Amino acid sequence: MLSIHRFIQLLILTIISVLYAVFIYAYINDQQNKTDLIVENIRQDLSETAYAIASDMDKIQSIKGFKALINRKTANTPLIADMIIIYKQQIILTTNTSIKTLPPERDVISKFRNVTTQELMNSLKFKLKNRFYIQDKPEYFTILAYLEKHYIHNKFYQYRFNFLLFFGIIPLLILILLWVVLKRSIVIPLEKLRQYAYYQSDIPSKFKIKELESVRSSMVQTFLRLEHEKSELYKLSRTDELSGLANRNQLNERLSWLINESARSKTEFALLFVDLDNFKAVNDSLGHEVGDDLLRNVAGLIQKVLRKYDIISRIGGDEFIIVVSHYKNILELTHILERILTQLYNLQIVNTHPVRVSGSIGVAFYPKDGVDTTSLMKNADIAMYEAKKSGKNQYKFFTQELQQQVVAEIELDHELRKALKNKEFQLYYQPKIDIQTGDIIGAEALIRWLHPIKGLIPPNDFIPCADKTGFMILLGQWVLEEAIQQQLLWKNTGIYDLKISVNLSATQFLDERFDEKFQALLKNSDIDPGKLDIEITESVFMENSQKNLNSLNNIKNHNVSISLDDFGTGYSSLAYLKSLPINTLKIDKSFLDDYKTESGAIFIETIVKIAHTLQLNVVAEGVEDKAQLEYLRSINCNEYQGYYCSPPLPAIKFAHFLKNKVH
């Protein structure tokens, strides 16, 4: 359907096209006719001159007698400026003594038919070859005419100017005037209204035609209101409010377009899943306002590294998606990745606070690692978690091995939840022995999984997965409840009022509801809090240190003792030993295995001396023979546990063990 604007345009263009088609045809045809006439006149003049010379010349030396003839011919013919006669490629007679050399053959016209206007204007030189006889022997000379350049050019230019003026410019001016009148009065106002209606372009100024102005005014009022509402909705639906980057909706749209484009061109691109390391610590320690400012800073830092056509989006929290395309090779891509990590790791000043964070990046490639948005983001997410697990502040590429690992973890998580529901978990107990007296003074509760098909599964095979998936929060709560019930059972049945140690994972300890659940558990059970010991590892102090310290103080305030497990294997620091409310240090088995070496013995003895200086109890793990026990006794270690006394035992067998030891 044609618009008025388009209709008038087509109409006027049609008229112009027809008129100028006729004009061009007539002009070209007339130009050629004039060219043919000029060429014919030149041919006649050259032929007449050549005939006169050939008729009267009996030898070549007599050619000079014809100089008056060619001078007269040149003077009487306005088309010809000069003539020369050539014999055996030598100029033997000329009307212009300044002509010393022959012009190149390509610049001379030797034909007199089908000569175009362009050829005539470019050359302006004609030649005619003619025969004469010397003693009945034929010879040849050539007459070359130089045309009068200004005369011919003026002749064509004057004609061209008149033709253009009367048949081209004047009709065109009339059509242009008609077009301007129609356009200004009708077409432009209607086109402005159309554009404003469809594209919400600039508001048209007032129209002179009353009916058009009424329509314009009504449209302006309506669209101004709609434009404001649309702008707000568009911004909310496609832009991340905090960082100003593309949000998930815009990311999905741009990714869908890029996937289709890459499928057509058979090219690849990389999707980067970026997650900030230890961002939660910034939020908890400095507040969410600083955390938000940090995210805005990070968005700006990443944008500095990327090209304008790369895609960057914040999809939630401290997670960013970057799409990098048009890279030459994997080396160029790794340079981009390293620049991103470097920018993130630089010290930032956020609201006067010096903040340093790092990033973990997972990379998936289209189409190798996924052909749609969901699969690419999922696989990049898998690679990102592998980067975190490998130490953070690095990037990892997605592999099929990672995929298989994730599938295995999902299946294991499903089995773990099923196992908890089907009561397949059991607690085993390993005694803690006073080194000086040999008395059993406590027991450590250790979880085991009795799988109905696979049999007994050790904790190292499922605890890491439970920690990673968050299932450890449920499982850890079950361990606490089960250990407390067992302690009360032994106490109430008169077996032994034994202190029970329960391992607390970092995942469980960092749960926001841990304090609430722990206090409710103590309140709802009849256990003496002094008979409960919580074992933690050094990893719980790596983030949220103030919150963790508060939680530990809450535990201590309930008269529950706290043991620091595997001391020396992680981020050991005398500073937190002094500040943390712990009661016991546990020496890891790996150190005791090395007690016979000088360095190993020094390390163990140093731990014991530090603990005693800080008035802490010391427990050695993994004691397997008498020699180890005697060594620990010699350095005044307080307690031990290990296979030398007893392996971890199920509750029933542990009860028999207690009875035998006591009696």
Coordinates of C-alpha atoms in Angstrom, one line a residue, residues 5-422:
H5 CA 4.4 10.7 0.0
R6 CA 5.5 7.7 -1.9
F7 CA 2.8 8.1 -4.5
I8 CA 3.7 11.7 -5.3
Q9 CA 7.3 10.8 -5.4
L10 CA 6.7 8.0 -7.8
L11 CA 4.5 10.1 -10.0
I12 CA 7.0 12.9 -10.3
L13 CA 9.9 10.5 -10.7
T14 CA 8.0 8.8 -13.5
I15 CA 7.4 12.1 -15.3
I16 CA 11.1 13.1 -14.9
S17 CA 12.2 9.7 -16.0
V18 CA 10.2 9.7 -19.2
L19 CA 11.1 13.3 -20.0
Y20 CA 14.8 12.7 -19.4
A21 CA 14.8 9.4 -21.3
V22 CA 13.5 11.3 -24.3
F23 CA 15.9 14.1 -23.7
I24 CA 18.9 11.8 -23.4
Y25 CA 18.0 9.9 -26.5
A26 CA 17.5 13.1 -28.5
Y27 CA 20.6 14.6 -27.1
I28 CA 22.8 11.6 -27.9
N29 CA 21.4 11.1 -31.3
D30 CA 21.9 14.8 -32.2
Q31 CA 25.4 14.8 -30.9
Q32 CA 26.2 11.8 -33.1
N33 CA 24.7 13.5 -36.1
K34 CA 26.9 16.5 -35.6
T35 CA 29.9 14.3 -35.1
D36 CA 29.1 12.4 -38.4
L37 CA 28.8 15.7 -40.2
I38 CA 32.1 17.1 -38.9
V39 CA 33.9 13.8 -39.8
E40 CA 32.4 13.8 -43.3
N41 CA 33.5 17.4 -43.9
I42 CA 37.0 16.5 -42.8
R43 CA 37.1 13.5 -45.0
Q44 CA 36.1 15.6 -48.0
D45 CA 38.7 18.2 -47.3
L46 CA 41.4 15.6 -46.9
S47 CA 40.3 13.7 -50.0
E48 CA 40.2 16.8 -52.2
T49 CA 43.7 17.9 -50.9
A50 CA 45.1 14.4 -51.4
Y51 CA 43.7 14.2 -54.9
A52 CA 45.1 17.5 -56.0
I53 CA 48.5 16.6 -54.7
A54 CA 48.6 13.1 -56.2
S55 CA 47.4 14.3 -59.7
D56 CA 50.1 16.9 -60.2
M57 CA 53.1 15.3 -58.4
D58 CA 55.6 13.3 -60.4
K59 CA 58.3 13.0 -57.8
I60 CA 58.4 13.5 -54.0
Q61 CA 60.7 16.5 -54.2
S62 CA 57.9 18.5 -55.9
I63 CA 55.7 18.1 -52.8
K64 CA 56.9 21.5 -51.5
G65 CA 55.1 23.1 -54.4
F66 CA 51.8 22.3 -52.7
K67 CA 52.5 24.2 -49.6
A68 CA 50.2 27.1 -50.8
L69 CA 47.5 24.5 -51.4
I70 CA 47.4 23.1 -47.9
N71 CA 47.8 26.6 -46.4
R72 CA 44.8 27.8 -48.4
K73 CA 42.8 24.7 -47.4
T74 CA 43.6 25.2 -43.8
A75 CA 42.8 28.9 -43.9
N76 CA 39.4 28.3 -45.6
T77 CA 38.3 25.4 -43.4
P78 CA 37.4 26.4 -39.8
L79 CA 37.4 22.8 -38.7
I80 CA 41.2 22.3 -39.5
A81 CA 43.9 24.1 -37.6
D82 CA 47.0 22.5 -39.2
M83 CA 48.0 20.0 -41.9
I84 CA 51.1 17.9 -42.3
I85 CA 52.2 15.6 -45.1
I86 CA 54.1 12.5 -44.1
Y87 CA 56.2 10.3 -46.4
K88 CA 57.9 7.2 -45.0
Q89 CA 57.2 8.3 -41.4
Q90 CA 58.8 11.7 -42.0
I91 CA 57.2 15.1 -42.0
I92 CA 57.9 16.6 -45.5
L93 CA 55.5 19.4 -45.5
T94 CA 53.5 21.3 -42.8
T95 CA 51.5 24.4 -42.2
N96 CA 52.9 24.8 -38.7
T97 CA 56.7 24.6 -38.4
S98 CA 56.4 24.0 -34.6
I99 CA 55.1 20.4 -35.4
K100 CA 58.4 18.4 -35.4
T101 CA 57.2 14.9 -34.4
L102 CA 54.4 12.6 -35.4
P103 CA 51.7 12.0 -32.8
P104 CA 51.2 8.5 -31.4
E105 CA 49.1 6.3 -33.6
R106 CA 46.6 5.7 -30.8
D107 CA 45.8 9.5 -30.8
V108 CA 45.0 9.6 -34.5
I109 CA 41.7 8.6 -36.2
S110 CA 42.2 6.8 -39.5
K111 CA 38.6 5.7 -40.0
F112 CA 35.8 8.0 -41.2
R113 CA 32.8 5.8 -40.3
N114 CA 31.2 5.2 -36.9
V115 CA 33.4 7.7 -35.1
T116 CA 31.8 8.6 -31.8
T117 CA 31.6 12.0 -30.3
Q118 CA 33.9 10.9 -27.5
E119 CA 36.5 9.7 -29.9
L120 CA 36.3 12.9 -31.8
M121 CA 36.7 15.1 -28.7
N122 CA 39.5 13.0 -27.3
S123 CA 41.6 12.8 -30.6
L124 CA 41.0 15.8 -32.8
K125 CA 43.5 14.3 -35.4
F126 CA 42.6 12.6 -38.6
K127 CA 44.8 11.1 -41.3
L128 CA 44.3 9.9 -44.9
K129 CA 46.7 7.7 -46.8
N130 CA 46.9 8.4 -50.5
R131 CA 48.8 6.8 -53.5
F132 CA 50.8 8.6 -56.2
Y133 CA 53.1 7.3 -59.0
I134 CA 56.7 7.9 -59.7
Q135 CA 57.6 6.5 -63.2
D136 CA 54.7 4.2 -63.0
K137 CA 55.8 2.9 -59.6
P138 CA 53.2 3.4 -56.8
E139 CA 54.2 5.3 -53.7
Y140 CA 52.2 6.5 -50.7
F141 CA 52.0 9.7 -48.6
T142 CA 49.7 10.5 -45.7
I143 CA 47.9 13.7 -45.0
L144 CA 47.3 14.3 -41.2
A145 CA 44.9 17.1 -40.1
Y146 CA 44.9 18.7 -36.7
L147 CA 41.4 19.9 -35.9
E148 CA 40.6 23.3 -34.5
K149 CA 40.1 22.3 -30.9
H150 CA 38.4 25.5 -29.6
Y151 CA 36.0 25.7 -32.6
I152 CA 34.8 22.1 -32.2
H153 CA 34.6 22.2 -28.4
N154 CA 32.6 25.5 -28.5
K155 CA 30.3 24.1 -31.2
F156 CA 29.5 21.1 -29.0
Y157 CA 29.4 23.0 -25.7
Q158 CA 27.1 25.7 -27.0
Y159 CA 24.7 23.2 -28.4
R160 CA 24.9 21.2 -25.2
F161 CA 24.2 24.3 -23.1
N162 CA 21.2 25.3 -25.1
F163 CA 19.8 21.8 -25.2
L164 CA 20.1 21.4 -21.4
L165 CA 18.7 24.8 -20.7
F166 CA 15.5 24.5 -22.8
F167 CA 14.9 20.8 -22.6
G168 CA 16.4 19.8 -19.3
I169 CA 16.8 22.6 -16.7
I170 CA 13.6 24.5 -17.2
P171 CA 11.3 21.5 -17.1
L172 CA 13.2 20.2 -14.2
L173 CA 12.8 23.5 -12.3
I174 CA 9.0 23.4 -12.9
L175 CA 8.8 19.9 -11.6
I176 CA 10.9 20.7 -8.6
L177 CA 8.7 23.7 -7.8
L178 CA 5.6 21.5 -8.1
W179 CA 7.1 18.9 -5.8
V180 CA 8.2 21.5 -3.3
V181 CA 4.7 23.0 -3.1
L182 CA 3.0 19.6 -2.7
K183 CA 5.6 18.3 -0.3
R184 CA 5.5 21.4 2.0
S185 CA 1.7 21.6 2.1
I186 CA 0.7 17.9 2.3
V187 CA 3.4 15.3 2.1
I188 CA 5.7 16.6 4.8
P189 CA 2.9 17.1 7.4
L190 CA 1.4 13.7 6.6
E191 CA 4.9 12.0 6.7
K192 CA 5.7 13.7 10.0
L193 CA 2.4 12.4 11.4
R194 CA 3.1 8.9 10.1
Q195 CA 6.6 8.8 11.5
Y196 CA 5.5 10.1 14.8
A197 CA 2.7 7.5 14.9
Y198 CA 4.9 4.5 14.0
Y199 CA 8.3 5.5 15.4
Q200 CA 7.6 8.2 18.1
S201 CA 10.1 10.4 16.3
D202 CA 10.5 14.1 17.1
I203 CA 7.3 16.0 17.8
P204 CA 6.1 17.8 14.6
S205 CA 5.8 21.5 14.7
K206 CA 2.4 23.1 14.2
F207 CA 0.8 22.6 10.8
K208 CA -0.9 25.4 8.7
I209 CA -3.8 23.2 7.6
K210 CA -6.4 23.1 10.4
E211 CA -7.4 19.5 10.0
L212 CA -3.9 18.3 10.1
E213 CA -3.0 20.4 13.1
S214 CA -6.0 18.9 15.0
V215 CA -4.7 15.4 14.4
R216 CA -1.1 16.4 15.3
S217 CA -2.1 17.9 18.7
S218 CA -4.1 14.9 19.7
M219 CA -1.3 12.5 18.8
V220 CA 1.3 14.5 20.6
Q221 CA -0.6 14.4 23.9
T222 CA -1.2 10.7 23.6
F223 CA 2.3 9.6 22.6
L224 CA 4.1 11.8 25.2
R225 CA 2.3 9.9 27.9
L226 CA 2.9 6.5 26.3
E227 CA 6.5 7.3 25.6
H228 CA 7.2 7.9 29.3
E229 CA 5.5 4.7 30.3
K230 CA 7.2 2.7 27.6
S231 CA 10.6 4.1 28.5
E232 CA 10.3 3.0 32.1
L233 CA 9.0 -0.4 31.2
Y234 CA 11.7 -0.9 28.6
K235 CA 14.4 0.0 31.0
L236 CA 13.1 -2.3 33.7
S237 CA 12.6 -5.2 31.4
R238 CA 16.0 -5.1 29.6
T239 CA 18.4 -3.4 31.9
D240 CA 19.9 -4.3 35.3
E241 CA 18.9 -1.5 37.6
L242 CA 22.0 -1.7 39.8
S243 CA 24.8 -1.9 37.2
G244 CA 23.2 -0.4 34.1
L245 CA 24.2 -3.5 32.1
A246 CA 22.0 -5.8 30.1
N247 CA 19.8 -8.1 32.3
R248 CA 18.9 -11.7 31.7
N249 CA 16.0 -10.7 29.3
Q250 CA 18.3 -8.6 27.0
L251 CA 21.0 -11.3 27.3
N252 CA 18.6 -14.0 26.0
E253 CA 17.6 -11.8 23.1
R254 CA 21.1 -10.9 22.0
L255 CA 22.3 -14.5 22.5
S256 CA 19.5 -15.9 20.4
W257 CA 20.4 -13.5 17.6
L258 CA 24.1 -14.3 17.9
I259 CA 23.4 -18.1 17.9
N260 CA 21.4 -17.8 14.7
E261 CA 24.1 -15.6 13.1
S262 CA 26.9 -17.9 14.1
A263 CA 24.9 -20.9 12.8
R264 CA 24.6 -19.3 9.4
S265 CA 28.3 -18.2 9.2
K266 CA 29.6 -21.4 10.9
T267 CA 31.6 -19.4 13.5
E268 CA 32.1 -19.9 17.2
F269 CA 31.9 -17.6 20.1
A270 CA 32.7 -17.9 23.8
L271 CA 30.3 -17.5 26.7
L272 CA 32.0 -16.5 30.0
F273 CA 30.3 -17.0 33.4
V274 CA 32.0 -14.7 35.9
D275 CA 31.4 -14.9 39.6
L276 CA 33.2 -12.7 42.2
D277 CA 35.2 -14.5 44.9
N278 CA 34.4 -13.7 48.5
F279 CA 31.8 -11.1 47.6
K280 CA 29.6 -12.2 50.5
A281 CA 32.4 -11.2 52.9
V282 CA 32.3 -7.7 51.5
N283 CA 28.5 -7.5 52.0
D284 CA 28.6 -8.9 55.5
S285 CA 31.6 -6.9 56.7
L286 CA 31.0 -3.5 54.9
G287 CA 27.3 -3.6 54.2
H288 CA 25.1 -4.0 51.2
E289 CA 25.6 -0.4 50.1
V290 CA 29.3 -0.9 49.6
G291 CA 28.6 -4.2 48.0
D292 CA 26.3 -2.5 45.4
D293 CA 28.9 0.1 44.7
L294 CA 31.5 -2.6 44.2
L295 CA 29.2 -4.3 41.7
R296 CA 28.9 -1.1 39.8
N297 CA 32.7 -0.7 39.8
V298 CA 33.1 -4.2 38.6
A299 CA 30.7 -3.6 35.7
G300 CA 32.7 -0.6 34.6
L301 CA 36.1 -2.5 34.9
I302 CA 34.9 -5.3 32.8
Q303 CA 33.5 -2.9 30.2
K304 CA 37.0 -1.3 29.9
V305 CA 38.4 -4.7 28.9
L306 CA 35.8 -5.7 26.3
R307 CA 35.2 -4.5 22.8
K308 CA 32.1 -2.5 21.9
Y309 CA 30.4 -5.4 20.2
D310 CA 31.0 -7.9 23.0
I311 CA 28.0 -8.6 25.3
I312 CA 28.1 -8.1 29.1
S313 CA 25.2 -8.8 31.4
R314 CA 24.6 -9.0 35.1
I315 CA 22.2 -11.9 35.7
G316 CA 21.9 -11.6 39.5
G317 CA 24.0 -11.2 42.7
D318 CA 27.7 -11.1 41.8
E319 CA 27.3 -13.1 38.6
F320 CA 28.1 -11.7 35.2
I321 CA 27.7 -13.2 31.7
I322 CA 30.2 -12.1 29.0
V323 CA 29.9 -13.1 25.4
V324 CA 33.1 -12.7 23.3
S325 CA 33.0 -13.1 19.5
H326 CA 35.3 -12.3 16.6
Y327 CA 38.5 -13.4 18.3
K328 CA 41.2 -14.7 16.0
N329 CA 42.3 -17.7 18.1
I330 CA 42.3 -19.1 21.6
L331 CA 45.4 -17.1 22.5
E332 CA 43.6 -13.8 21.9
L333 CA 40.6 -15.1 24.0
T334 CA 42.9 -16.1 26.9
H335 CA 44.5 -12.6 26.8
I336 CA 41.0 -11.1 27.3
L337 CA 40.3 -13.5 30.2
E338 CA 43.6 -12.6 31.9
R339 CA 42.8 -8.9 31.5
I340 CA 39.4 -9.4 33.1
L341 CA 41.0 -11.2 36.0
T342 CA 43.7 -8.6 36.4
Q343 CA 41.2 -5.7 36.4
L344 CA 39.0 -7.5 39.0
Y345 CA 42.0 -8.2 41.3
N346 CA 43.2 -4.6 41.4
L347 CA 42.6 -2.8 44.6
Q348 CA 39.4 -0.7 44.5
I349 CA 38.4 2.2 46.8
V350 CA 34.7 1.8 47.4
N351 CA 33.1 4.5 49.6
T352 CA 36.5 5.2 51.1
H353 CA 37.0 1.4 51.9
P354 CA 39.9 -0.4 50.2
V355 CA 38.4 -3.5 48.7
R356 CA 40.1 -6.3 46.7
V357 CA 38.1 -9.1 45.1
S358 CA 38.9 -11.7 42.5
G359 CA 36.9 -13.5 40.0
S360 CA 36.3 -17.1 38.9
I361 CA 35.5 -17.5 35.2
G362 CA 34.0 -20.5 33.4
V363 CA 34.1 -20.6 29.6
A364 CA 31.9 -22.5 27.2
F365 CA 32.1 -22.4 23.4
Y366 CA 29.3 -22.3 20.8
P367 CA 28.6 -24.8 19.2
K368 CA 31.1 -27.3 20.8
D369 CA 29.7 -26.9 24.4
G370 CA 26.1 -26.0 23.5
V371 CA 23.8 -24.8 20.8
D372 CA 21.3 -22.8 22.9
T373 CA 21.4 -20.3 25.7
T374 CA 20.5 -22.7 28.4
S375 CA 23.1 -25.3 27.7
L376 CA 25.9 -22.7 27.2
M377 CA 25.1 -21.0 30.5
K378 CA 24.8 -24.3 32.3
N379 CA 28.2 -25.6 31.0
A380 CA 29.9 -22.2 31.6
D381 CA 28.5 -22.3 35.2
I382 CA 30.0 -25.8 35.6
A383 CA 33.4 -24.6 34.5
M384 CA 33.2 -21.6 36.8
Y385 CA 32.6 -23.8 39.8
E386 CA 35.6 -25.8 38.8
A387 CA 37.7 -22.6 38.8
K388 CA 36.5 -21.8 42.3
K389 CA 37.3 -25.3 43.5
S390 CA 40.8 -25.0 42.0
G391 CA 41.6 -22.0 44.1
K392 CA 39.6 -19.1 42.6
N393 CA 41.0 -16.0 40.7
Q394 CA 41.3 -18.1 37.5
Y395 CA 39.4 -19.4 34.5
K396 CA 38.5 -22.9 33.4
F397 CA 37.2 -24.2 30.1
F398 CA 34.2 -26.6 30.1
T399 CA 35.0 -30.2 29.3
Q400 CA 33.1 -33.4 29.0
E401 CA 34.8 -34.7 32.1
L402 CA 33.4 -31.8 34.1
Q403 CA 29.9 -32.6 32.6
Q404 CA 30.2 -36.2 33.7
Q405 CA 31.4 -35.1 37.2
V406 CA 28.4 -32.8 37.6
V407 CA 26.0 -35.5 36.5
A408 CA 27.6 -37.9 39.0
E409 CA 27.3 -35.2 41.7
I410 CA 23.6 -34.7 40.9
E411 CA 23.0 -38.4 41.0
L412 CA 24.9 -38.7 44.3
D413 CA 23.0 -35.8 45.8
H414 CA 19.7 -37.5 44.9
E415 CA 21.0 -40.7 46.5
L416 CA 22.1 -38.9 49.6
R417 CA 18.7 -37.3 50.1
K418 CA 17.1 -40.6 49.5
A419 CA 19.5 -42.2 52.0
L420 CA 18.6 -39.7 54.7
K421 CA 14.9 -40.4 54.2
N422 CA 15.5 -44.2 54.2

